[in-house]
PDB file of C-alpha atoms in Angstrom:
ATOM      1  CA  UNK A   1       6.836 -14.210  13.132  1.00  0.00           C
ATOM      2  CA  UNK A   2       5.387 -13.212   9.762  1.00  0.00           C
ATOM      3  CA  UNK A   3       5.847  -9.633   8.614  1.00  0.00           C
ATOM      4  CA  UNK A   4       2.552  -7.757   8.572  1.00  0.00           C
ATOM      5  CA  UNK A   5       1.364  -5.969   5.427  1.00  0.00           C
ATOM      6  CA  UNK A   6      -1.707  -3.741   5.252  1.00  0.00           C
ATOM      7  CA  UNK A   7      -3.101  -3.736   1.685  1.00  0.00           C
ATOM      8  CA  UNK A   8      -5.292  -0.758   0.756  1.00  0.00           C
ATOM      9  CA  UNK A   9      -6.975  -1.383  -2.610  1.00  0.00           C
ATOM     10  CA  UNK A  10     -10.527  -0.652  -3.789  1.00  0.00           C
ATOM     11  CA  UNK A  11     -10.454  -3.161  -6.662  1.00  0.00           C
ATOM     12  CA  UNK A  12     -11.569  -6.541  -5.281  1.00  0.00           C
ATOM     13  CA  UNK A  13      -9.547  -8.614  -7.768  1.00  0.00           C
ATOM     14  CA  UNK A  14      -6.343  -6.684  -7.104  1.00  0.00           C
ATOM     15  CA  UNK A  15      -6.929  -6.813  -3.357  1.00  0.00           C
ATOM     16  CA  UNK A  16      -7.356 -10.594  -3.469  1.00  0.00           C
ATOM     17  CA  UNK A  17      -4.335 -11.013  -5.759  1.00  0.00           C
ATOM     18  CA  UNK A  18      -2.047  -8.918  -3.538  1.00  0.00           C
ATOM     19  CA  UNK A  19      -3.189 -10.596  -0.307  1.00  0.00           C
ATOM     20  CA  UNK A  20      -2.983 -14.115  -1.758  1.00  0.00           C
ATOM     21  CA  UNK A  21       0.474 -13.404  -3.170  1.00  0.00           C
ATOM     22  CA  UNK A  22       1.699 -12.001   0.127  1.00  0.00           C
ATOM     23  CA  UNK A  23       0.302 -14.927   2.104  1.00  0.00           C
ATOM     24  CA  UNK A  24       1.911 -17.396  -0.324  1.00  0.00           C
ATOM     25  CA  UNK A  25       5.242 -15.738   0.547  1.00  0.00           C
ATOM     26  CA  UNK A  26       4.642 -16.021   4.307  1.00  0.00           C
ATOM     27  CA  UNK A  27       3.465 -12.469   4.995  1.00  0.00           C
ATOM     28  CA  UNK A  28       0.438 -11.698   7.165  1.00  0.00           C
ATOM     29  CA  UNK A  29      -1.797  -9.639   4.866  1.00  0.00           C
ATOM     30  CA  UNK A  30      -4.653  -7.458   6.098  1.00  0.00           C
ATOM     31  CA  UNK A  31      -7.039  -6.224   3.365  1.00  0.00           C
ATOM     32  CA  UNK A  32      -8.648  -2.767   3.410  1.00  0.00           C
ATOM     33  CA  UNK A  33     -11.177  -1.998   0.670  1.00  0.00           C
ATOM     34  CA  UNK A  34     -11.889   1.621   1.580  1.00  0.00           C
ATOM     35  CA  UNK A  35      -9.106   4.167   2.029  1.00  0.00           C
ATOM     36  CA  UNK A  36     -11.199   5.972   4.642  1.00  0.00           C
ATOM     37  CA  UNK A  37     -10.618   2.990   6.968  1.00  0.00           C
ATOM     38  CA  UNK A  38      -6.888   2.668   6.318  1.00  0.00           C
ATOM     39  CA  UNK A  39      -5.500   4.866   9.104  1.00  0.00           C
ATOM     40  CA  UNK A  40      -7.619   3.254  11.830  1.00  0.00           C
ATOM     41  CA  UNK A  41      -6.806  -0.232  10.511  1.00  0.00           C
ATOM     42  CA  UNK A  42      -3.107   0.627  10.403  1.00  0.00           C
ATOM     43  CA  UNK A  43      -3.198   1.755  14.041  1.00  0.00           C
ATOM     44  CA  UNK A  44      -4.923  -1.500  15.057  1.00  0.00           C
ATOM     45  CA  UNK A  45      -2.893  -3.873  12.844  1.00  0.00           C
ATOM     46  CA  UNK A  46       0.520  -2.183  13.285  1.00  0.00           C
ATOM     47  CA  UNK A  47       1.872  -3.318   9.896  1.00  0.00           C
ATOM     48  CA  UNK A  48       5.515  -3.558   8.904  1.00  0.00           C
ATOM     49  CA  UNK A  49       4.508  -2.219   5.478  1.00  0.00           C
ATOM     50  CA  UNK A  50       1.513  -0.523   3.854  1.00  0.00           C
ATOM     51  CA  UNK A  51       0.805  -1.365   0.210  1.00  0.00           C
ATOM     52  CA  UNK A  52      -1.710   1.001  -1.338  1.00  0.00           C
ATOM     53  CA  UNK A  53      -3.373   2.004  -4.540  1.00  0.00           C
ATOM     54  CA  UNK A  54      -3.204   5.697  -5.420  1.00  0.00           C
ATOM     55  CA  UNK A  55      -6.385   6.037  -7.453  1.00  0.00           C
ATOM     56  CA  UNK A  56      -9.228   5.269  -5.047  1.00  0.00           C
ATOM     57  CA  UNK A  57     -12.674   6.735  -4.407  1.00  0.00           C
ATOM     58  CA  UNK A  58     -13.368   8.903  -1.330  1.00  0.00           C
ATOM     59  CA  UNK A  59      -9.695   9.465  -0.421  1.00  0.00           C
ATOM     60  CA  UNK A  60      -6.753   9.376  -2.797  1.00  0.00           C
ATOM     61  CA  UNK A  61      -3.568   7.507  -2.100  1.00  0.00           C
ATOM     62  CA  UNK A  62      -1.736  10.856  -2.035  1.00  0.00           C
ATOM     63  CA  UNK A  63      -4.010  12.111   0.735  1.00  0.00           C
ATOM     64  CA  UNK A  64      -3.632   8.846   2.608  1.00  0.00           C
ATOM     65  CA  UNK A  65       0.166   8.905   2.377  1.00  0.00           C
ATOM     66  CA  UNK A  66       0.230  12.460   3.750  1.00  0.00           C
ATOM     67  CA  UNK A  67      -2.126  11.500   6.589  1.00  0.00           C
ATOM     68  CA  UNK A  68      -0.075   8.427   7.524  1.00  0.00           C
ATOM     69  CA  UNK A  69       3.233  10.309   7.408  1.00  0.00           C
ATOM     70  CA  UNK A  70       1.744  13.055   9.629  1.00  0.00           C
ATOM     71  CA  UNK A  71       0.655  10.508  12.268  1.00  0.00           C
ATOM     72  CA  UNK A  72       3.113  10.052  15.156  1.00  0.00           C
ATOM     73  CA  UNK A  73       2.403   6.324  15.512  1.00  0.00           C
ATOM     74  CA  UNK A  74       2.406   5.476  11.797  1.00  0.00           C
ATOM     75  CA  UNK A  75       4.970   7.757  10.118  1.00  0.00           C
ATOM     76  CA  UNK A  76       7.835   5.247  10.264  1.00  0.00           C
ATOM     77  CA  UNK A  77       5.895   2.502   8.458  1.00  0.00           C
ATOM     78  CA  UNK A  78       7.141   2.212   4.863  1.00  0.00           C
ATOM     79  CA  UNK A  79       4.557   2.735   2.122  1.00  0.00           C
ATOM     80  CA  UNK A  80       4.622   1.063  -1.271  1.00  0.00           C
ATOM     81  CA  UNK A  81       2.367   2.643  -3.906  1.00  0.00           C
ATOM     82  CA  UNK A  82       0.930   0.269  -6.490  1.00  0.00           C
ATOM     83  CA  UNK A  83      -0.725   2.273  -9.222  1.00  0.00           C
ATOM     84  CA  UNK A  84      -1.707   2.568 -12.856  1.00  0.00           C
ATOM     85  CA  UNK A  85      -0.064   6.004 -12.905  1.00  0.00           C
ATOM     86  CA  UNK A  86       3.048   4.990 -14.812  1.00  0.00           C
ATOM     87  CA  UNK A  87       4.749   8.215 -15.885  1.00  0.00           C
ATOM     88  CA  UNK A  88       8.045   9.439 -14.441  1.00  0.00           C
ATOM     89  CA  UNK A  89       6.418  12.550 -13.019  1.00  0.00           C
ATOM     90  CA  UNK A  90       3.735  10.352 -11.413  1.00  0.00           C
ATOM     91  CA  UNK A  91       6.415   8.356  -9.624  1.00  0.00           C
ATOM     92  CA  UNK A  92       8.169  11.563  -8.538  1.00  0.00           C
ATOM     93  CA  UNK A  93       4.898  12.979  -7.188  1.00  0.00           C
ATOM     94  CA  UNK A  94       4.067   9.755  -5.321  1.00  0.00           C
ATOM     95  CA  UNK A  95       7.539   9.601  -3.771  1.00  0.00           C
ATOM     96  CA  UNK A  96       7.392  13.316  -2.883  1.00  0.00           C
ATOM     97  CA  UNK A  97       4.162  12.632  -0.962  1.00  0.00           C
ATOM     98  CA  UNK A  98       6.108  10.146   1.173  1.00  0.00           C
ATOM     99  CA  UNK A  99       5.890   6.745  -0.511  1.00  0.00           C
ATOM    100  CA  UNK A 100       9.036   4.659  -0.056  1.00  0.00           C
ATOM    101  CA  UNK A 101       8.504   2.550  -3.178  1.00  0.00           C
ATOM    102  CA  UNK A 102       6.487   2.584  -6.370  1.00  0.00           C
ATOM    103  CA  UNK A 103       5.248  -0.323  -8.492  1.00  0.00           C
ATOM    104  CA  UNK A 104       3.210   0.332 -11.626  1.00  0.00           C
ATOM    105  CA  UNK A 105       0.217  -1.725 -12.753  1.00  0.00           C
ATOM    106  CA  UNK A 106      -0.074  -4.152 -14.321  1.00  0.00           C
ATOM    107  CA  UNK A 107       2.342  -5.591 -11.796  1.00  0.00           C
ATOM    108  CA  UNK A 108       5.027  -8.162 -12.244  1.00  0.00           C
ATOM    109  CA  UNK A 109       4.417 -10.660  -9.435  1.00  0.00           C
ATOM    110  CA  UNK A 110       8.141 -11.218  -8.935  1.00  0.00           C
ATOM    111  CA  UNK A 111       8.864  -7.462  -8.854  1.00  0.00           C
ATOM    112  CA  UNK A 112       5.994  -6.913  -6.412  1.00  0.00           C
ATOM    113  CA  UNK A 113       7.306  -9.510  -3.949  1.00  0.00           C
ATOM    114  CA  UNK A 114      10.877  -8.254  -4.410  1.00  0.00           C
ATOM    115  CA  UNK A 115       9.772  -4.696  -3.579  1.00  0.00           C
ATOM    116  CA  UNK A 116       7.797  -5.905  -0.519  1.00  0.00           C
ATOM    117  CA  UNK A 117      10.812  -7.891   0.678  1.00  0.00           C
ATOM    118  CA  UNK A 118      13.111  -4.889   0.292  1.00  0.00           C
ATOM    119  CA  UNK A 119      10.834  -2.784   2.535  1.00  0.00           C
ATOM    120  CA  UNK A 120      10.138  -5.299   5.317  1.00  0.00           C
TER     121      UNK A 120
END
């Protein structure tokens, strides 16, 4: 059975790239364009991993990580942040919020898949 990955990304090109890349590596990818829908979609999809952008409109990735980690049914799902925030303190802040992994944009496709594989 394919591992399930919920991808939360507001940029259409990045969302398509991440989902296509995951599917090419035999993952079941579920796209979410709006962070406000992510928690409900995660409950319905029950992913093995959540990949999310940090800089999104309406709800930030930080807020979303905190909400997911506070949810009884979702808190054990690993979260991988994929973001343009590339400084060391950015990574520390993202991990402190509860993210299990951090990949900076622009992404290396090989590093992205390696990080996904390490978390699933």
